[in-house]
PDB file of C-alpha atoms in Angstrom:
ATOM      1  CA  ASP T   1     -89.910 107.365  21.495  1.00 68.00           C
ATOM      2  CA  VAL T   2     -92.376 107.610  24.312  1.00 67.00           C
ATOM      3  CA  LYS T   3     -95.777 108.653  23.133  1.00 91.00           C
ATOM      4  CA  VAL T   4     -98.536 110.041  25.328  1.00 96.00           C
ATOM      5  CA  THR T   5    -101.769 110.943  23.588  1.00 97.00           C
ATOM      6  CA  GLN T   6    -104.808 112.799  24.870  1.00 97.00           C
ATOM      7  CA  SER T   7    -108.285 112.367  23.486  1.00 92.00           C
ATOM      8  CA  SER T   8    -108.902 115.997  22.539  1.00 93.00           C
ATOM      9  CA  ARG T   9    -106.808 119.114  21.952  1.00 95.00           C
ATOM     10  CA  TYR T  10    -109.704 121.477  22.524  1.00 97.00           C
ATOM     11  CA  LEU T  11    -112.971 120.897  24.356  1.00 97.00           C
ATOM     12  CA  VAL T  12    -115.889 123.183  25.150  1.00 98.00           C
ATOM     13  CA  LYS T  13    -118.426 122.055  27.730  1.00 98.00           C
ATOM     14  CA  ARG T  14    -121.314 123.594  29.599  1.00 98.00           C
ATOM     15  CA  THR T  15    -121.513 124.102  33.347  1.00 98.00           C
ATOM     16  CA  GLY T  16    -122.836 120.987  35.056  1.00 97.00           C
ATOM     17  CA  GLU T  17    -121.857 118.560  32.302  1.00 97.00           C
ATOM     18  CA  LYS T  18    -119.861 115.424  33.061  1.00 97.00           C
ATOM     19  CA  VAL T  19    -116.541 115.577  31.237  1.00 98.00           C
ATOM     20  CA  PHE T  20    -114.142 112.751  30.397  1.00 97.00           C
ATOM     21  CA  LEU T  21    -110.538 113.397  29.453  1.00 98.00           C
ATOM     22  CA  GLU T  22    -108.605 110.367  28.309  1.00 97.00           C
ATOM     23  CA  CYS T  23    -104.894 109.713  28.181  1.00 98.00           C
ATOM     24  CA  VAL T  24    -103.063 106.784  26.616  1.00 98.00           C
ATOM     25  CA  GLN T  25     -99.345 105.975  26.763  1.00 96.00           C
ATOM     26  CA  ASP T  26     -97.533 103.375  24.713  1.00 95.00           C
ATOM     27  CA  MET T  27     -94.396 102.783  26.806  1.00 90.00           C
ATOM     28  CA  ASP T  28     -95.789 100.371  29.380  1.00 91.00           C
ATOM     29  CA  HIS T  29     -95.204 102.947  32.138  1.00 92.00           C
ATOM     30  CA  GLU T  30     -96.492 102.160  35.595  1.00 92.00           C
ATOM     31  CA  ASN T  31     -97.020 105.770  36.701  1.00 93.00           C
ATOM     32  CA  MET T  32     -99.525 108.166  35.205  1.00 95.00           C
ATOM     33  CA  PHE T  33    -100.417 111.711  36.224  1.00 97.00           C
ATOM     34  CA  TRP T  34    -102.992 114.403  35.566  1.00 98.00           C
ATOM     35  CA  TYR T  35    -102.055 118.071  35.929  1.00 98.00           C
ATOM     36  CA  ARG T  36    -103.751 121.335  35.218  1.00 97.00           C
ATOM     37  CA  GLN T  37    -101.793 124.381  34.147  1.00 97.00           C
ATOM     38  CA  ASP T  38    -102.974 127.941  34.631  1.00 95.00           C
ATOM     39  CA  PRO T  39    -101.138 131.231  34.024  1.00 91.00           C
ATOM     40  CA  GLY T  40     -99.222 132.289  37.130  1.00 87.00           C
ATOM     41  CA  LEU T  41     -99.991 129.037  38.978  1.00 90.00           C
ATOM     42  CA  GLY T  42     -97.759 126.646  37.098  1.00 90.00           C
ATOM     43  CA  LEU T  43     -98.374 122.905  36.937  1.00 95.00           C
ATOM     44  CA  ARG T  44    -100.596 121.542  39.683  1.00 95.00           C
ATOM     45  CA  LEU T  45    -101.040 117.827  40.282  1.00 95.00           C
ATOM     46  CA  ILE T  46    -104.659 116.649  40.370  1.00 97.00           C
ATOM     47  CA  TYR T  47    -104.379 112.852  40.656  1.00 97.00           C
ATOM     48  CA  PHE T  48    -101.841 110.164  39.955  1.00 95.00           C
ATOM     49  CA  SER T  49    -101.709 106.398  39.692  1.00 95.00           C
ATOM     50  CA  TYR T  50     -98.893 103.933  40.312  1.00 91.00           C
ATOM     51  CA  ASP T  51    -100.698 100.887  38.960  1.00 90.00           C
ATOM     52  CA  VAL T  52    -103.913  99.615  37.458  1.00 92.00           C
ATOM     53  CA  LYS T  53    -106.912 100.370  39.647  1.00 88.00           C
ATOM     54  CA  MET T  54    -104.763 102.425  41.987  1.00 90.00           C
ATOM     55  CA  LYS T  55    -105.135 106.161  42.418  1.00 94.00           C
ATOM     56  CA  GLU T  56    -103.883 108.801  44.774  1.00 94.00           C
ATOM     57  CA  LYS T  57    -104.894 112.398  45.309  1.00 95.00           C
ATOM     58  CA  GLY T  58    -102.557 115.123  44.258  1.00 94.00           C
ATOM     59  CA  ASP T  59    -102.581 118.719  45.424  1.00 93.00           C
ATOM     60  CA  ILE T  60    -105.949 119.803  43.976  1.00 96.00           C
ATOM     61  CA  PRO T  61    -108.278 116.763  43.666  1.00 97.00           C
ATOM     62  CA  GLU T  62    -111.524 118.539  44.551  1.00 97.00           C
ATOM     63  CA  GLY T  63    -114.094 118.346  41.766  1.00 97.00           C
ATOM     64  CA  TYR T  64    -112.208 115.591  39.905  1.00 98.00           C
ATOM     65  CA  SER T  65    -112.027 111.818  39.889  1.00 97.00           C
ATOM     66  CA  VAL T  66    -109.947 109.347  37.890  1.00 97.00           C
ATOM     67  CA  SER T  67    -110.105 105.857  36.496  1.00 97.00           C
ATOM     68  CA  ARG T  68    -107.358 103.457  35.536  1.00 96.00           C
ATOM     69  CA  GLU T  69    -108.774 100.172  34.299  1.00 94.00           C
ATOM     70  CA  LYS T  70    -105.841  99.367  31.999  1.00 96.00           C
ATOM     71  CA  LYS T  71    -102.160 100.088  32.425  1.00 95.00           C
ATOM     72  CA  GLU T  72    -101.905 102.270  29.340  1.00 96.00           C
ATOM     73  CA  ARG T  73    -105.015 104.370  29.955  1.00 97.00           C
ATOM     74  CA  PHE T  74    -105.746 106.982  32.621  1.00 97.00           C
ATOM     75  CA  SER T  75    -108.963 108.976  32.558  1.00 97.00           C
ATOM     76  CA  LEU T  76    -109.771 112.230  34.310  1.00 98.00           C
ATOM     77  CA  ILE T  77    -113.430 112.854  35.104  1.00 98.00           C
ATOM     78  CA  LEU T  78    -115.065 116.141  35.948  1.00 98.00           C
ATOM     79  CA  GLU T  79    -118.294 115.025  37.604  1.00 95.00           C
ATOM     80  CA  SER T  80    -120.042 118.384  37.176  1.00 97.00           C
ATOM     81  CA  ALA T  81    -117.973 120.882  35.240  1.00 98.00           C
ATOM     82  CA  SER T  82    -117.676 124.402  36.586  1.00 98.00           C
ATOM     83  CA  THR T  83    -116.255 127.555  35.029  1.00 98.00           C
ATOM     84  CA  ASN T  84    -113.285 127.499  37.427  1.00 97.00           C
ATOM     85  CA  GLN T  85    -112.221 124.225  35.817  1.00 98.00           C
ATOM     86  CA  THR T  86    -111.479 126.010  32.558  1.00 98.00           C
ATOM     87  CA  SER T  87    -107.799 125.225  32.092  1.00 98.00           C
ATOM     88  CA  MET T  88    -105.114 123.343  30.190  1.00 98.00           C
ATOM     89  CA  TYR T  89    -105.060 119.702  31.284  1.00 98.00           C
ATOM     90  CA  LEU T  90    -101.881 117.711  30.872  1.00 98.00           C
ATOM     91  CA  CYS T  91    -101.354 113.988  31.227  1.00 98.00           C
ATOM     92  CA  ALA T  92     -97.931 112.482  31.889  1.00 97.00           C
ATOM     93  CA  SER T  93     -96.416 109.049  32.429  1.00 95.00           C
ATOM     94  CA  SER T  94     -93.199 107.728  33.924  1.00 92.00           C
ATOM     95  CA  SER T  95     -91.513 104.535  34.965  1.00 86.00           C
ATOM     96  CA  PRO T  96     -89.667 103.793  38.202  1.00 76.00           C
ATOM     97  CA  GLU T  97     -87.488 101.342  36.311  1.00 74.00           C
ATOM     98  CA  GLY T  98     -83.880 102.276  36.902  1.00 63.00           C
ATOM     99  CA  HIS T  99     -85.228 105.008  39.187  1.00 59.00           C
ATOM    100  CA  LEU T 100     -85.579 107.320  36.207  1.00 70.00           C
ATOM    101  CA  TYR T 101     -88.940 108.954  37.025  1.00 83.00           C
ATOM    102  CA  GLU T 102     -88.699 111.169  33.987  1.00 89.00           C
ATOM    103  CA  GLN T 103     -92.226 112.235  33.147  1.00 93.00           C
ATOM    104  CA  TYR T 104     -93.351 112.374  29.532  1.00 94.00           C
ATOM    105  CA  PHE T 105     -96.260 114.617  28.711  1.00 97.00           C
ATOM    106  CA  GLY T 106     -99.098 114.524  26.245  1.00 97.00           C
ATOM    107  CA  PRO T 107    -100.017 117.489  24.028  1.00 97.00           C
ATOM    108  CA  GLY T 108    -102.605 118.807  26.463  1.00 97.00           C
ATOM    109  CA  THR T 109    -106.360 119.429  26.342  1.00 97.00           C
ATOM    110  CA  ARG T 110    -107.552 123.001  26.482  1.00 97.00           C
ATOM    111  CA  LEU T 111    -110.915 122.778  28.270  1.00 98.00           C
ATOM    112  CA  THR T 112    -113.329 125.681  28.313  1.00 98.00           C
ATOM    113  CA  VAL T 113    -116.397 125.477  30.556  1.00 98.00           C
ATOM    114  CA  THR T 114    -119.120 128.009  29.736  1.00 97.00           C
TER     115      THR T 114
ATOM    116  CA  GLU I   1     -90.812 122.932  52.815  1.00 76.00           C
ATOM    117  CA  ASP I   2     -89.677 121.386  49.540  1.00 81.00           C
ATOM    118  CA  GLN I   3     -89.459 124.058  46.905  1.00 88.00           C
ATOM    119  CA  VAL I   4     -88.216 124.731  43.397  1.00 94.00           C
ATOM    120  CA  THR I   5     -87.618 128.331  42.331  1.00 96.00           C
ATOM    121  CA  GLN I   6     -86.740 129.426  38.828  1.00 97.00           C
ATOM    122  CA  SER I   7     -85.250 132.753  37.831  1.00 97.00           C
ATOM    123  CA  PRO I   8     -85.700 134.968  36.045  1.00 97.00           C
ATOM    124  CA  GLU I   9     -89.428 134.680  35.358  1.00 96.00           C
ATOM    125  CA  ALA I  10     -88.880 136.066  31.882  1.00 97.00           C
ATOM    126  CA  LEU I  11     -85.772 136.638  29.793  1.00 98.00           C
ATOM    127  CA  ARG I  12     -85.427 138.511  26.534  1.00 98.00           C
ATOM    128  CA  LEU I  13     -82.312 137.932  24.449  1.00 98.00           C
ATOM    129  CA  GLN I  14     -81.058 138.989  21.091  1.00 98.00           C
ATOM    130  CA  GLU I  15     -80.177 136.209  18.701  1.00 98.00           C
ATOM    131  CA  GLY I  16     -76.648 135.063  19.505  1.00 97.00           C
ATOM    132  CA  GLU I  17     -76.656 136.532  23.023  1.00 98.00           C
ATOM    133  CA  SER I  18     -75.736 133.692  25.399  1.00 98.00           C
ATOM    134  CA  SER I  19     -77.256 133.505  28.882  1.00 98.00           C
ATOM    135  CA  SER I  20     -78.280 131.167  31.700  1.00 98.00           C
ATOM    136  CA  LEU I  21     -81.504 130.202  33.420  1.00 98.00           C
ATOM    137  CA  ASN I  22     -81.438 129.251  37.093  1.00 98.00           C
ATOM    138  CA  CYS I  23     -83.318 126.583  39.042  1.00 98.00           C
ATOM    139  CA  SER I  24     -82.706 126.485  42.786  1.00 97.00           C
ATOM    140  CA  TYR I  25     -84.166 123.792  45.002  1.00 94.00           C
ATOM    141  CA  THR I  26     -84.581 123.146  48.696  1.00 91.00           C
ATOM    142  CA  VAL I  27     -85.293 119.441  48.836  1.00 82.00           C
ATOM    143  CA  SER I  28     -83.429 116.818  50.769  1.00 78.00           C
ATOM    144  CA  GLY I  29     -82.348 113.598  49.169  1.00 81.00           C
ATOM    145  CA  LEU I  30     -82.445 114.712  45.551  1.00 85.00           C
ATOM    146  CA  ARG I  31     -82.837 111.761  43.186  1.00 86.00           C
ATOM    147  CA  GLY I  32     -83.036 113.681  39.947  1.00 91.00           C
ATOM    148  CA  LEU I  33     -83.483 117.125  38.421  1.00 95.00           C
ATOM    149  CA  PHE I  34     -85.305 117.484  35.122  1.00 96.00           C
ATOM    150  CA  TRP I  35     -85.472 120.219  32.503  1.00 98.00           C
ATOM    151  CA  TYR I  36     -88.378 120.611  30.108  1.00 98.00           C
ATOM    152  CA  ARG I  37     -89.170 122.922  27.231  1.00 98.00           C
ATOM    153  CA  GLN I  38     -92.776 124.030  26.708  1.00 98.00           C
ATOM    154  CA  ASP I  39     -94.064 125.810  23.620  1.00 97.00           C
ATOM    155  CA  PRO I  40     -97.294 127.832  23.900  1.00 95.00           C
ATOM    156  CA  GLY I  41    -100.387 125.639  23.908  1.00 94.00           C
ATOM    157  CA  LYS I  42     -98.397 122.397  24.016  1.00 95.00           C
ATOM    158  CA  GLY I  43     -97.289 119.872  26.598  1.00 97.00           C
ATOM    159  CA  PRO I  44     -93.797 120.066  28.145  1.00 97.00           C
ATOM    160  CA  GLU I  45     -91.082 118.312  26.174  1.00 96.00           C
ATOM    161  CA  PHE I  46     -88.434 116.443  28.161  1.00 94.00           C
ATOM    162  CA  LEU I  47     -84.870 117.766  27.707  1.00 96.00           C
ATOM    163  CA  PHE I  48     -82.480 116.495  30.393  1.00 93.00           C
ATOM    164  CA  THR I  49     -82.126 114.569  33.628  1.00 94.00           C
ATOM    165  CA  LEU I  50     -79.296 115.324  36.058  1.00 95.00           C
ATOM    166  CA  TYR I  51     -78.654 113.017  38.986  1.00 91.00           C
ATOM    167  CA  SER I  52     -75.656 114.264  40.911  1.00 91.00           C
ATOM    168  CA  ALA I  53     -73.692 117.443  41.607  1.00 93.00           C
ATOM    169  CA  GLY I  54     -71.110 118.126  38.943  1.00 96.00           C
ATOM    170  CA  GLU I  55     -73.066 116.378  36.212  1.00 96.00           C
ATOM    171  CA  GLU I  56     -73.553 118.125  32.865  1.00 97.00           C
ATOM    172  CA  LYS I  57     -75.744 117.315  29.870  1.00 97.00           C
ATOM    173  CA  GLU I  58     -75.752 118.976  26.446  1.00 97.00           C
ATOM    174  CA  LYS I  59     -78.137 119.149  23.533  1.00 95.00           C
ATOM    175  CA  GLU I  60     -77.472 121.475  20.626  1.00 95.00           C
ATOM    176  CA  ARG I  61     -77.251 125.010  22.088  1.00 97.00           C
ATOM    177  CA  LEU I  62     -78.371 123.920  25.564  1.00 98.00           C
ATOM    178  CA  LYS I  63     -76.208 122.739  28.436  1.00 98.00           C
ATOM    179  CA  ALA I  64     -77.555 121.825  31.856  1.00 98.00           C
ATOM    180  CA  THR I  65     -75.405 121.707  34.978  1.00 98.00           C
ATOM    181  CA  LEU I  66     -76.128 120.701  38.568  1.00 96.00           C
ATOM    182  CA  THR I  67     -74.755 121.697  41.957  1.00 94.00           C
ATOM    183  CA  LYS I  68     -75.970 120.704  45.418  1.00 90.00           C
ATOM    184  CA  LYS I  69     -78.383 123.640  45.560  1.00 92.00           C
ATOM    185  CA  GLU I  70     -79.171 124.646  41.997  1.00 96.00           C
ATOM    186  CA  SER I  71     -79.095 123.874  38.310  1.00 98.00           C
ATOM    187  CA  PHE I  72     -78.324 126.112  35.381  1.00 98.00           C
ATOM    188  CA  LEU I  73     -79.530 125.847  31.826  1.00 98.00           C
ATOM    189  CA  HIS I  74     -76.963 127.603  29.679  1.00 98.00           C
ATOM    190  CA  ILE I  75     -78.060 128.730  26.240  1.00 98.00           C
ATOM    191  CA  THR I  76     -75.228 129.428  23.830  1.00 98.00           C
ATOM    192  CA  ALA I  77     -75.820 131.663  20.803  1.00 98.00           C
ATOM    193  CA  PRO I  78     -79.607 131.258  20.974  1.00 98.00           C
ATOM    194  CA  LYS I  79     -81.850 131.405  17.932  1.00 98.00           C
ATOM    195  CA  PRO I  80     -85.478 132.597  17.729  1.00 97.00           C
ATOM    196  CA  GLU I  81     -86.626 128.971  17.655  1.00 97.00           C
ATOM    197  CA  ASP I  82     -85.274 128.544  21.184  1.00 98.00           C
ATOM    198  CA  SER I  83     -88.060 130.837  22.412  1.00 98.00           C
ATOM    199  CA  ALA I  84     -90.203 128.846  24.854  1.00 98.00           C
ATOM    200  CA  THR I  85     -90.891 128.402  28.537  1.00 98.00           C
ATOM    201  CA  TYR I  86     -88.296 126.262  30.282  1.00 98.00           C
ATOM    202  CA  LEU I  87     -89.457 124.266  33.292  1.00 98.00           C
ATOM    203  CA  CYS I  88     -87.352 122.677  35.993  1.00 97.00           C
ATOM    204  CA  ALA I  89     -88.574 119.831  38.220  1.00 95.00           C
ATOM    205  CA  VAL I  90     -87.041 117.728  40.985  1.00 93.00           C
ATOM    206  CA  HIS I  91     -87.613 114.248  42.296  1.00 89.00           C
ATOM    207  CA  HIS I  92     -86.573 113.242  45.792  1.00 77.00           C
ATOM    208  CA  TYR I  93     -86.896 110.446  48.289  1.00 71.00           C
ATOM    209  CA  ASN I  94     -90.315 109.994  49.905  1.00 69.00           C
ATOM    210  CA  GLN I  95     -92.097 111.451  46.896  1.00 71.00           C
ATOM    211  CA  GLY I  96     -92.711 108.248  45.023  1.00 75.00           C
ATOM    212  CA  GLY I  97     -92.974 109.153  41.354  1.00 81.00           C
ATOM    213  CA  LYS I  98     -94.140 112.724  41.904  1.00 88.00           C
ATOM    214  CA  LEU I  99     -92.102 115.672  40.717  1.00 91.00           C
ATOM    215  CA  ILE I 100     -92.004 119.189  42.146  1.00 92.00           C
ATOM    216  CA  PHE I 101     -92.101 121.765  39.351  1.00 94.00           C
ATOM    217  CA  GLY I 102     -90.836 125.314  39.277  1.00 95.00           C
ATOM    218  CA  GLN I 103     -92.897 128.126  37.783  1.00 95.00           C
ATOM    219  CA  GLY I 104     -90.771 128.279  34.641  1.00 97.00           C
ATOM    220  CA  THR I 105     -88.712 130.879  32.789  1.00 97.00           C
ATOM    221  CA  GLU I 106     -90.232 132.361  29.648  1.00 97.00           C
ATOM    222  CA  LEU I 107     -87.449 132.879  27.131  1.00 98.00           C
ATOM    223  CA  SER I 108     -87.855 135.143  24.128  1.00 98.00           C
ATOM    224  CA  VAL I 109     -85.097 135.364  21.514  1.00 98.00           C
ATOM    225  CA  LYS I 110     -85.402 138.211  19.018  1.00 97.00           C
ATOM    226  CA  PRO I 111     -83.735 138.103  15.585  1.00 96.00           C
TER     227      PRO I 111
END
């Protein structure tokens, strides 16, 4: 079974803090994604990566950055957390092998910025 | 514009009352349509992939079907444990590995 893990289930940070959310997958997937999910807005793509050291902006990249130094690990960074970044953050991975593109999600990190 | 629309937004059923959820899409060059189940406070759980019109997939009380414009998730004799939000997503040419997600249908099954 594909396993995607996220570093924390719940996180509380203060405004202005630098926040790191980490995601690790164990299926050797090339593609990794970061989403945020808010009531009424659905899943919104923040950043994604097709390979090590590669990154591309999604639909809402402002206020975020990412790092992918190893294939299995994809980090989301909030440079200076703000209250409007309080949300559920979801990491996912997929493989283009066989053109499947099925995304497998982690359990999510509920981030609260106060 | 590429779009995925799910209906209804919310659905309440009695245990054993069969029904269907709809996912309509307006993308060209569909390469795959995916169904997910999401429980409150958790990440989406992958259910099915459908690749071409006429294809069907089944898992326990769930059956997913695909036409050229929409997909249905049929739930037969649902149980309270089927209560969740069901998400639909599509993948098409020129999107790389990105998926376009619908807003989801929140299903509640009462005993």
